[in-house]
Amino acid sequence: MVGLVGAGCALGGDKGQVASPDISAPAPQPAPERPRELAVVNKQSADICGLLTPEQQTQVGVGRSDPAAPGEAPGCVWLSVPGAEPDISVEIEALSKGIEEAYDRSGEPFPDTAASYAIAGFPAKQGQGSAGLEALGCRVDVDVAEDETLEVFYSPTLTGTVSNQDMCAKAKQAAEFAVSNLQAQG
């Protein structure tokens, strides 16, 4: 009987109201800090083309590379081998922008695939264009150095040939390869 009286007090006494526990939303987790600086904007486009090995290119679904045109951010574009299905491209660029500026320049991301995570300890953000544009591709921005972002963009040549989840999984895989190879370069 004593247990029931104690329980009645805990539940709000004689009014029959249940005391509500103090539940607050969890505090947002800060983005991980970069484990070190991996400068990329001082690299040449040909150097960026070396960020995916031939084996890694095969795993991502590409095989032919072409350095980005002069005057643009240093970068490289890989294309599917002729006749491959689906026909896709992967572009990696070294941007002279912090990760937030790089990520925000494309506007509001498609919410179903927007994500933040770490790649080899480096903060990364994944996104697609807003609703209606998401089928154009998926990008992963990696915070590799102060005001330097390594951006990986995976895009099918024909929309609707690759699911949003698969595009983002391949963009993330290519970003993981590129960061690993960039770290190995020192």
Coordinates of N, CA and C in Angstrom, one line a residue:
M1 N 0.8 -1.2 0.0 CA 0.0 0.0 0.0 C 0.9 1.3 0.0
V2 N 2.0 1.2 0.7 CA 2.9 2.4 0.7 C 3.4 2.7 -0.7
G3 N 3.7 1.6 -1.5 CA 4.2 1.8 -2.8 C 3.2 2.6 -3.7
L4 N 1.9 2.3 -3.5 CA 0.8 2.9 -4.3 C 0.7 4.4 -3.9
V5 N 0.8 4.7 -2.6 CA 0.7 6.1 -2.2 C 1.9 6.9 -2.7
G6 N 3.1 6.3 -2.7 CA 4.2 7.0 -3.3 C 4.1 7.2 -4.8
A7 N 3.5 6.2 -5.4 CA 3.3 6.3 -6.9 C 2.3 7.4 -7.2
G8 N 1.2 7.5 -6.3 CA 0.2 8.6 -6.5 C 0.8 9.9 -6.4
C9 N 1.8 10.1 -5.5 CA 2.4 11.4 -5.4 C 3.3 11.7 -6.6
A10 N 4.0 10.7 -7.1 CA 4.8 10.9 -8.3 C 4.0 11.2 -9.5
L11 N 2.8 10.7 -9.5 CA 1.9 10.9 -10.7 C 1.2 12.2 -10.7
G12 N 1.3 13.0 -9.6 CA 0.7 14.3 -9.6 C -0.3 14.4 -8.4
G13 N -0.3 13.5 -7.5 CA -1.1 13.6 -6.3 C -2.5 13.2 -6.6
D14 N -3.4 13.9 -5.9 CA -4.8 13.5 -6.0 C -5.5 14.1 -7.2
K15 N -4.9 14.8 -8.0 CA -5.5 15.4 -9.2 C -5.5 14.4 -10.4
G16 N -4.7 13.3 -10.3 CA -4.6 12.3 -11.3 C -3.8 12.7 -12.5
Q17 N -3.1 13.8 -12.4 CA -2.2 14.2 -13.5 C -0.9 13.6 -13.5
V18 N -0.4 13.2 -14.6 CA 1.0 12.6 -14.7 C 2.0 13.8 -14.8
A19 N 3.0 13.7 -13.9 CA 4.0 14.7 -14.0 C 4.8 14.5 -15.3
S20 N 5.1 15.5 -16.1 CA 5.8 15.3 -17.4 C 7.3 15.5 -17.1
P21 N 8.1 14.6 -17.6 CA 9.5 14.7 -17.4 C 10.0 15.9 -18.2
D22 N 11.1 16.4 -17.8 CA 11.8 17.5 -18.6 C 12.6 16.9 -19.7
I23 N 11.9 16.9 -20.9 CA 12.6 16.3 -22.1 C 12.9 17.5 -23.0
S24 N 14.2 17.7 -23.3 CA 14.6 18.7 -24.2 C 15.2 18.0 -25.4
A25 N 15.2 18.7 -26.5 CA 15.8 18.2 -27.8 C 17.3 18.1 -27.6
P26 N 17.8 17.1 -28.2 CA 19.3 16.9 -28.1 C 20.0 18.1 -28.8
A27 N 21.1 18.5 -28.2 CA 21.8 19.6 -28.8 C 22.5 19.2 -30.1
P28 N 22.4 20.1 -31.1 CA 23.1 19.7 -32.4 C 24.6 19.4 -32.2
Q29 N 25.0 18.4 -32.8 CA 26.4 18.0 -32.7 C 27.2 18.9 -33.7
P30 N 28.4 19.4 -33.1 CA 29.2 20.2 -34.0 C 29.9 19.3 -35.1
A31 N 30.2 19.9 -36.2 CA 30.9 19.1 -37.3 C 32.3 18.7 -36.8
P32 N 32.7 17.6 -37.2 CA 34.1 17.2 -36.7 C 35.1 18.1 -37.2
E33 N 36.2 18.3 -36.5 CA 37.3 19.1 -37.0 C 38.1 18.3 -37.9
R34 N 38.7 19.0 -38.9 CA 39.6 18.4 -39.8 C 40.8 17.8 -39.0
P35 N 41.2 16.6 -39.4 CA 42.4 16.0 -38.7 C 43.7 16.7 -39.1
R36 N 43.7 17.3 -40.3 CA 44.9 18.0 -40.8 C 44.5 18.8 -42.0
E37 N 45.3 19.7 -42.5 CA 45.1 20.4 -43.7 C 45.6 19.6 -44.9
L38 N 44.7 19.5 -45.9 CA 45.1 18.9 -47.2 C 44.8 19.9 -48.3
A39 N 45.8 20.7 -48.6 CA 45.6 21.8 -49.6 C 45.4 21.2 -51.0
V40 N 44.3 21.7 -51.6 CA 44.0 21.2 -53.0 C 44.0 22.3 -54.0
V41 N 43.7 23.5 -53.6 CA 43.5 24.6 -54.7 C 44.8 24.9 -55.4
N42 N 45.9 24.6 -54.8 CA 47.2 24.9 -55.5 C 47.6 23.8 -56.4
K43 N 46.8 22.8 -56.5 CA 47.1 21.6 -57.4 C 46.7 22.0 -58.9
Q44 N 47.3 21.3 -59.8 CA 46.9 21.5 -61.2 C 45.8 20.5 -61.5
S45 N 45.0 20.7 -62.5 CA 44.0 19.8 -62.9 C 44.5 18.4 -63.1
A46 N 45.7 18.3 -63.7 CA 46.3 16.9 -63.9 C 46.5 16.2 -62.6
D47 N 46.8 17.0 -61.5 CA 47.0 16.4 -60.2 C 45.7 15.9 -59.7
I48 N 44.6 16.6 -59.9 CA 43.3 16.2 -59.5 C 42.9 14.9 -60.2
C49 N 43.2 14.8 -61.5 CA 42.9 13.6 -62.2 C 43.6 12.3 -61.6
G50 N 44.7 12.6 -60.8 CA 45.3 11.4 -60.1 C 44.7 11.0 -58.8
L51 N 43.6 11.7 -58.5 CA 42.9 11.3 -57.2 C 42.1 10.1 -57.2
L52 N 41.9 9.5 -58.4 CA 41.2 8.2 -58.5 C 42.1 7.3 -59.3
T53 N 42.5 6.2 -58.7 CA 43.3 5.2 -59.4 C 42.4 4.5 -60.4
P54 N 43.1 3.8 -61.4 CA 42.3 3.1 -62.4 C 41.3 2.1 -61.8
E55 N 41.7 1.4 -60.7 CA 40.8 0.4 -60.0 C 39.7 1.1 -59.4
Q56 N 39.9 2.3 -58.8 CA 38.8 3.0 -58.1 C 37.9 3.6 -59.2
Q57 N 38.4 4.0 -60.3 CA 37.6 4.5 -61.4 C 36.6 3.4 -61.8
T58 N 37.1 2.2 -61.9 CA 36.2 1.1 -62.3 C 35.1 0.8 -61.3
Q59 N 35.5 0.9 -60.0 CA 34.5 0.7 -58.9 C 33.4 1.8 -58.9
V60 N 33.8 3.0 -59.3 CA 32.8 4.1 -59.4 C 32.0 4.0 -60.7
G61 N 32.5 3.4 -61.7 CA 31.8 3.3 -63.0 C 32.3 4.1 -64.1
V62 N 33.5 4.6 -64.0 CA 34.1 5.5 -65.0 C 35.4 5.0 -65.5
G63 N 36.0 5.6 -66.5 CA 37.3 5.1 -67.0 C 38.1 6.1 -67.8
R64 N 37.5 7.1 -68.4 CA 38.2 8.1 -69.2 C 38.2 9.4 -68.4
S65 N 39.4 10.0 -68.3 CA 39.5 11.3 -67.5 C 39.9 12.4 -68.5
D66 N 39.5 13.6 -68.1 CA 39.9 14.8 -68.8 C 40.0 16.0 -67.8
P67 N 41.2 16.6 -67.8 CA 41.4 17.7 -66.9 C 40.4 18.8 -67.2
A68 N 40.0 19.6 -66.2 CA 39.0 20.7 -66.4 C 39.7 21.8 -67.2
A69 N 38.9 22.5 -68.0 CA 39.5 23.6 -68.8 C 40.2 24.7 -68.0
P70 N 41.3 25.3 -68.5 CA 42.0 26.3 -67.8 C 41.0 27.5 -67.4
G71 N 41.3 28.1 -66.3 CA 40.5 29.2 -65.8 C 39.4 28.8 -64.9
E72 N 39.0 27.6 -64.9 CA 38.0 27.1 -63.9 C 38.8 26.6 -62.7
A73 N 38.1 26.2 -61.7 CA 38.7 25.6 -60.5 C 39.5 24.4 -61.0
P74 N 40.7 24.1 -60.4 CA 41.4 22.9 -60.8 C 40.4 21.7 -60.6
G75 N 40.4 20.8 -61.6 CA 39.5 19.7 -61.5 C 39.7 18.7 -62.6
C76 N 38.9 17.6 -62.5 CA 39.0 16.6 -63.5 C 37.6 16.0 -63.6
V77 N 37.3 15.5 -64.9 CA 36.0 14.9 -65.2 C 36.4 13.5 -65.7
W78 N 35.7 12.5 -65.1 CA 35.8 11.1 -65.6 C 34.5 10.7 -66.3
L79 N 34.5 10.0 -67.4 CA 33.3 9.6 -68.1 C 33.3 8.1 -68.1
S80 N 32.1 7.6 -68.2 CA 31.9 6.1 -68.4 C 32.7 5.6 -69.6
V81 N 33.1 4.4 -69.6 CA 33.7 3.8 -70.8 C 32.6 3.7 -71.8
P82 N 32.9 3.8 -73.1 CA 31.9 3.7 -74.2 C 31.0 2.5 -74.0
G83 N 29.7 2.6 -74.1 CA 28.8 1.5 -74.1 C 28.4 1.1 -72.7
A84 N 29.0 1.7 -71.6 CA 28.6 1.4 -70.2 C 27.2 1.8 -69.9
E85 N 26.5 1.0 -69.1 CA 25.2 1.3 -68.6 C 25.3 1.3 -67.1
P86 N 24.8 2.4 -66.4 CA 24.4 3.6 -66.9 C 25.6 4.5 -67.4
D87 N 25.3 5.4 -68.3 CA 26.3 6.3 -68.7 C 26.4 7.5 -67.7
I88 N 27.5 7.7 -67.1 CA 27.6 8.6 -66.0 C 28.9 9.4 -66.1
S89 N 29.0 10.5 -65.3 CA 30.3 11.2 -65.2 C 30.5 11.5 -63.7
V90 N 31.8 11.6 -63.4 CA 32.2 12.0 -62.0 C 33.2 13.2 -62.2
E91 N 32.9 14.3 -61.5 CA 33.7 15.4 -61.6 C 34.3 15.7 -60.2
I92 N 35.6 16.0 -60.1 CA 36.2 16.4 -58.8 C 36.8 17.8 -59.0
E93 N 36.5 18.7 -58.2 CA 37.0 20.1 -58.3 C 37.6 20.5 -56.9
A94 N 38.6 21.3 -57.0 CA 39.3 21.9 -55.8 C 38.8 23.3 -55.7
L95 N 37.8 23.6 -54.8 CA 37.2 24.9 -54.7 C 37.9 25.8 -53.7
S96 N 38.0 27.1 -54.0 CA 38.6 28.1 -53.1 C 37.5 28.6 -52.2
K97 N 36.8 27.8 -51.5 CA 35.7 28.2 -50.7 C 35.6 27.3 -49.5
G98 N 35.1 27.8 -48.3 CA 34.9 26.9 -47.2 C 33.7 26.0 -47.5
I99 N 33.6 24.9 -46.7 CA 32.5 23.9 -47.0 C 31.1 24.5 -47.0
E100 N 30.8 25.4 -46.1 CA 29.5 26.0 -46.0 C 29.2 26.8 -47.3
E101 N 30.1 27.6 -47.7 CA 29.9 28.4 -48.9 C 29.8 27.5 -50.2
A102 N 30.6 26.5 -50.3 CA 30.6 25.5 -51.4 C 29.2 24.8 -51.4
Y103 N 28.8 24.4 -50.3 CA 27.5 23.6 -50.2 C 26.3 24.5 -50.4
D104 N 26.3 25.7 -49.9 CA 25.2 26.6 -50.0 C 25.0 27.2 -51.4
R105 N 26.0 27.2 -52.2 CA 25.9 27.9 -53.5 C 24.9 27.2 -54.5
S106 N 24.5 26.0 -54.2 CA 23.5 25.3 -55.0 C 22.1 25.5 -54.5
G107 N 21.9 26.3 -53.5 CA 20.5 26.5 -52.9 C 20.1 25.4 -52.0
E108 N 18.8 25.4 -51.7 CA 18.2 24.5 -50.8 C 18.3 23.1 -51.3
P109 N 19.0 22.2 -50.6 CA 19.2 20.8 -51.1 C 17.9 20.0 -51.0
F110 N 17.9 18.9 -51.8 CA 16.8 18.0 -51.8 C 16.8 17.2 -50.5
P111 N 15.8 17.3 -49.7 CA 15.9 16.8 -48.3 C 16.1 15.3 -48.1
D112 N 15.6 14.5 -49.1 CA 15.7 13.1 -48.9 C 17.1 12.5 -48.9
T113 N 18.1 13.3 -49.5 CA 19.4 12.7 -49.6 C 20.5 13.7 -49.0
A114 N 20.0 14.8 -48.4 CA 21.0 15.7 -47.7 C 21.5 15.0 -46.5
A115 N 22.8 15.1 -46.3 CA 23.4 14.4 -45.1 C 24.8 15.1 -44.8
S116 N 25.2 15.0 -43.6 CA 26.5 15.4 -43.1 C 27.1 14.2 -42.5
Y117 N 28.4 14.0 -42.7 CA 29.2 12.9 -42.2 C 30.6 13.2 -42.3
A118 N 31.5 12.3 -41.8 CA 32.9 12.5 -41.9 C 33.5 11.5 -42.9
I119 N 34.5 12.0 -43.7 CA 35.2 11.1 -44.6 C 36.6 11.1 -44.1
A120 N 37.1 10.0 -43.7 CA 38.5 9.9 -43.1 C 38.7 11.0 -42.1
G121 N 37.7 11.4 -41.3 CA 37.8 12.4 -40.3 C 37.6 13.8 -40.7
F122 N 37.4 14.0 -42.0 CA 37.1 15.3 -42.6 C 35.6 15.6 -42.7
P123 N 35.1 16.8 -42.3 CA 33.7 17.0 -42.4 C 33.3 17.0 -43.8
A124 N 32.1 16.4 -44.1 CA 31.6 16.3 -45.5 C 30.1 16.6 -45.4
K125 N 29.6 17.2 -46.5 CA 28.2 17.4 -46.7 C 27.8 16.9 -48.1
Q126 N 26.7 16.2 -48.1 CA 26.1 15.6 -49.3 C 24.8 16.3 -49.7
G127 N 24.6 16.5 -51.0 CA 23.4 17.1 -51.4 C 23.1 17.0 -52.9
Q128 N 21.8 17.1 -53.2 CA 21.4 17.2 -54.5 C 20.6 18.5 -54.7
G129 N 20.4 18.9 -55.9 CA 19.6 20.1 -56.2 C 18.2 19.9 -55.6
S130 N 17.5 21.1 -55.4 CA 16.2 21.1 -54.8 C 15.2 20.2 -55.7
A131 N 14.1 19.9 -55.1 CA 13.1 19.0 -55.7 C 12.9 19.4 -57.1
G132 N 13.0 18.4 -58.0 CA 12.8 18.6 -59.4 C 14.2 18.6 -60.1
L133 N 15.2 18.9 -59.4 CA 16.6 19.0 -60.0 C 17.5 17.9 -59.4
E134 N 16.9 17.1 -58.4 CA 17.8 16.1 -57.8 C 18.2 15.0 -58.8
A135 N 17.5 14.7 -59.8 CA 17.9 13.7 -60.7 C 19.1 14.0 -61.6
L136 N 19.6 15.3 -61.5 CA 20.7 15.7 -62.3 C 22.1 15.2 -61.7
G137 N 22.1 14.8 -60.4 CA 23.3 14.3 -59.8 C 23.3 14.5 -58.3
C138 N 24.4 14.1 -57.7 CA 24.6 14.2 -56.3 C 26.1 14.6 -56.1
R139 N 26.3 15.5 -55.1 CA 27.6 16.0 -54.8 C 27.9 15.8 -53.4
V140 N 29.2 15.7 -53.1 CA 29.8 15.6 -51.8 C 30.9 16.6 -51.7
D141 N 30.7 17.5 -50.7 CA 31.7 18.5 -50.4 C 32.5 18.1 -49.2
V142 N 33.8 18.1 -49.3 CA 34.7 17.7 -48.2 C 35.6 18.9 -47.8
D143 N 35.5 19.2 -46.5 CA 36.3 20.3 -45.9 C 37.7 19.8 -45.7
V144 N 38.6 20.0 -46.7 CA 40.0 19.5 -46.6 C 41.0 20.5 -46.1
A145 N 40.7 21.8 -46.1 CA 41.6 22.8 -45.6 C 40.9 24.1 -45.3
E146 N 41.5 25.0 -44.6 CA 40.9 26.3 -44.4 C 40.5 26.9 -45.7
D147 N 39.2 27.2 -46.0 CA 38.7 27.8 -47.2 C 39.0 27.0 -48.4
E148 N 39.1 25.7 -48.3 CA 39.3 24.8 -49.4 C 38.4 23.6 -49.3
T149 N 37.7 23.4 -50.4 CA 36.7 22.2 -50.4 C 37.0 21.4 -51.6
L150 N 37.0 20.1 -51.4 CA 37.1 19.1 -52.5 C 35.7 18.7 -52.8
E151 N 35.2 19.0 -54.0 CA 33.9 18.7 -54.3 C 33.8 17.5 -55.4
V152 N 33.0 16.5 -55.1 CA 32.8 15.4 -56.0 C 31.4 15.4 -56.4
F153 N 31.2 15.4 -57.8 CA 29.8 15.4 -58.3 C 29.6 14.2 -59.2
Y154 N 28.6 13.4 -58.9 CA 28.3 12.2 -59.7 C 27.0 12.5 -60.4
S155 N 27.0 12.3 -61.7 CA 25.9 12.6 -62.5 C 25.6 11.6 -63.7
P156 N 24.4 11.2 -63.8 CA 24.0 10.3 -65.0 C 23.9 11.2 -66.2
T157 N 24.2 10.7 -67.4 CA 24.0 11.4 -68.6 C 22.5 11.6 -68.9
L158 N 21.8 10.5 -68.6 CA 20.3 10.6 -68.8 C 19.7 10.5 -67.4
T159 N 18.8 11.5 -67.1 CA 18.1 11.5 -65.8 C 17.2 10.3 -65.8
G160 N 17.1 9.8 -64.5 CA 16.2 8.6 -64.3 C 16.9 7.3 -64.5
T161 N 18.2 7.3 -64.9 CA 18.8 6.0 -65.1 C 19.6 5.5 -63.8
V162 N 19.7 6.4 -62.8 CA 20.4 6.0 -61.5 C 19.5 6.6 -60.4
S163 N 19.2 5.8 -59.4 CA 18.4 6.3 -58.3 C 19.2 7.4 -57.5
N164 N 18.4 8.2 -56.8 CA 19.1 9.3 -56.0 C 20.0 8.7 -55.0
Q165 N 19.6 7.6 -54.3 CA 20.5 6.9 -53.3 C 21.7 6.4 -53.9
D166 N 21.6 5.8 -55.1 CA 22.8 5.2 -55.8 C 23.8 6.3 -56.2
M167 N 23.2 7.5 -56.7 CA 24.1 8.6 -57.1 C 24.9 9.1 -55.9
C168 N 24.2 9.2 -54.8 CA 24.9 9.8 -53.6 C 25.8 8.7 -53.0
A169 N 25.5 7.5 -53.1 CA 26.4 6.4 -52.6 C 27.7 6.4 -53.5
K170 N 27.6 6.6 -54.8 CA 28.7 6.6 -55.7 C 29.5 7.9 -55.5
A171 N 28.9 9.0 -55.3 CA 29.6 10.3 -55.0 C 30.4 10.2 -53.7
K172 N 29.8 9.6 -52.7 CA 30.5 9.4 -51.4 C 31.7 8.5 -51.6
Q173 N 31.5 7.4 -52.3 CA 32.6 6.4 -52.6 C 33.7 7.1 -53.3
A174 N 33.4 7.9 -54.3 CA 34.5 8.6 -55.1 C 35.2 9.6 -54.1
A175 N 34.4 10.3 -53.3 CA 35.0 11.3 -52.3 C 35.9 10.5 -51.4
E176 N 35.5 9.4 -50.9 CA 36.4 8.6 -50.0 C 37.7 8.2 -50.7
F177 N 37.6 7.8 -51.9 CA 38.8 7.4 -52.7 C 39.7 8.7 -52.8
A178 N 39.1 9.8 -53.2 CA 39.9 11.0 -53.5 C 40.6 11.5 -52.2
V179 N 39.9 11.5 -51.1 CA 40.5 12.0 -49.8 C 41.6 11.0 -49.4
S180 N 41.4 9.7 -49.5 CA 42.4 8.7 -49.2 C 43.7 8.9 -50.0
N181 N 43.5 9.1 -51.3 CA 44.6 9.3 -52.2 C 45.3 10.7 -51.9
L182 N 44.5 11.7 -51.6 CA 45.1 13.0 -51.3 C 45.9 12.9 -50.0
Q183 N 45.5 12.2 -49.0 CA 46.2 12.0 -47.8 C 47.5 11.2 -48.1
A184 N 47.5 10.3 -49.0 CA 48.7 9.5 -49.3 C 49.7 10.3 -50.0
Q185 N 49.3 11.4 -50.7 CA 50.2 12.3 -51.4 C 50.9 13.2 -50.4
G186 N 50.4 13.3 -49.2 CA 51.0 14.1 -48.1 C 50.7 15.5 -48.2

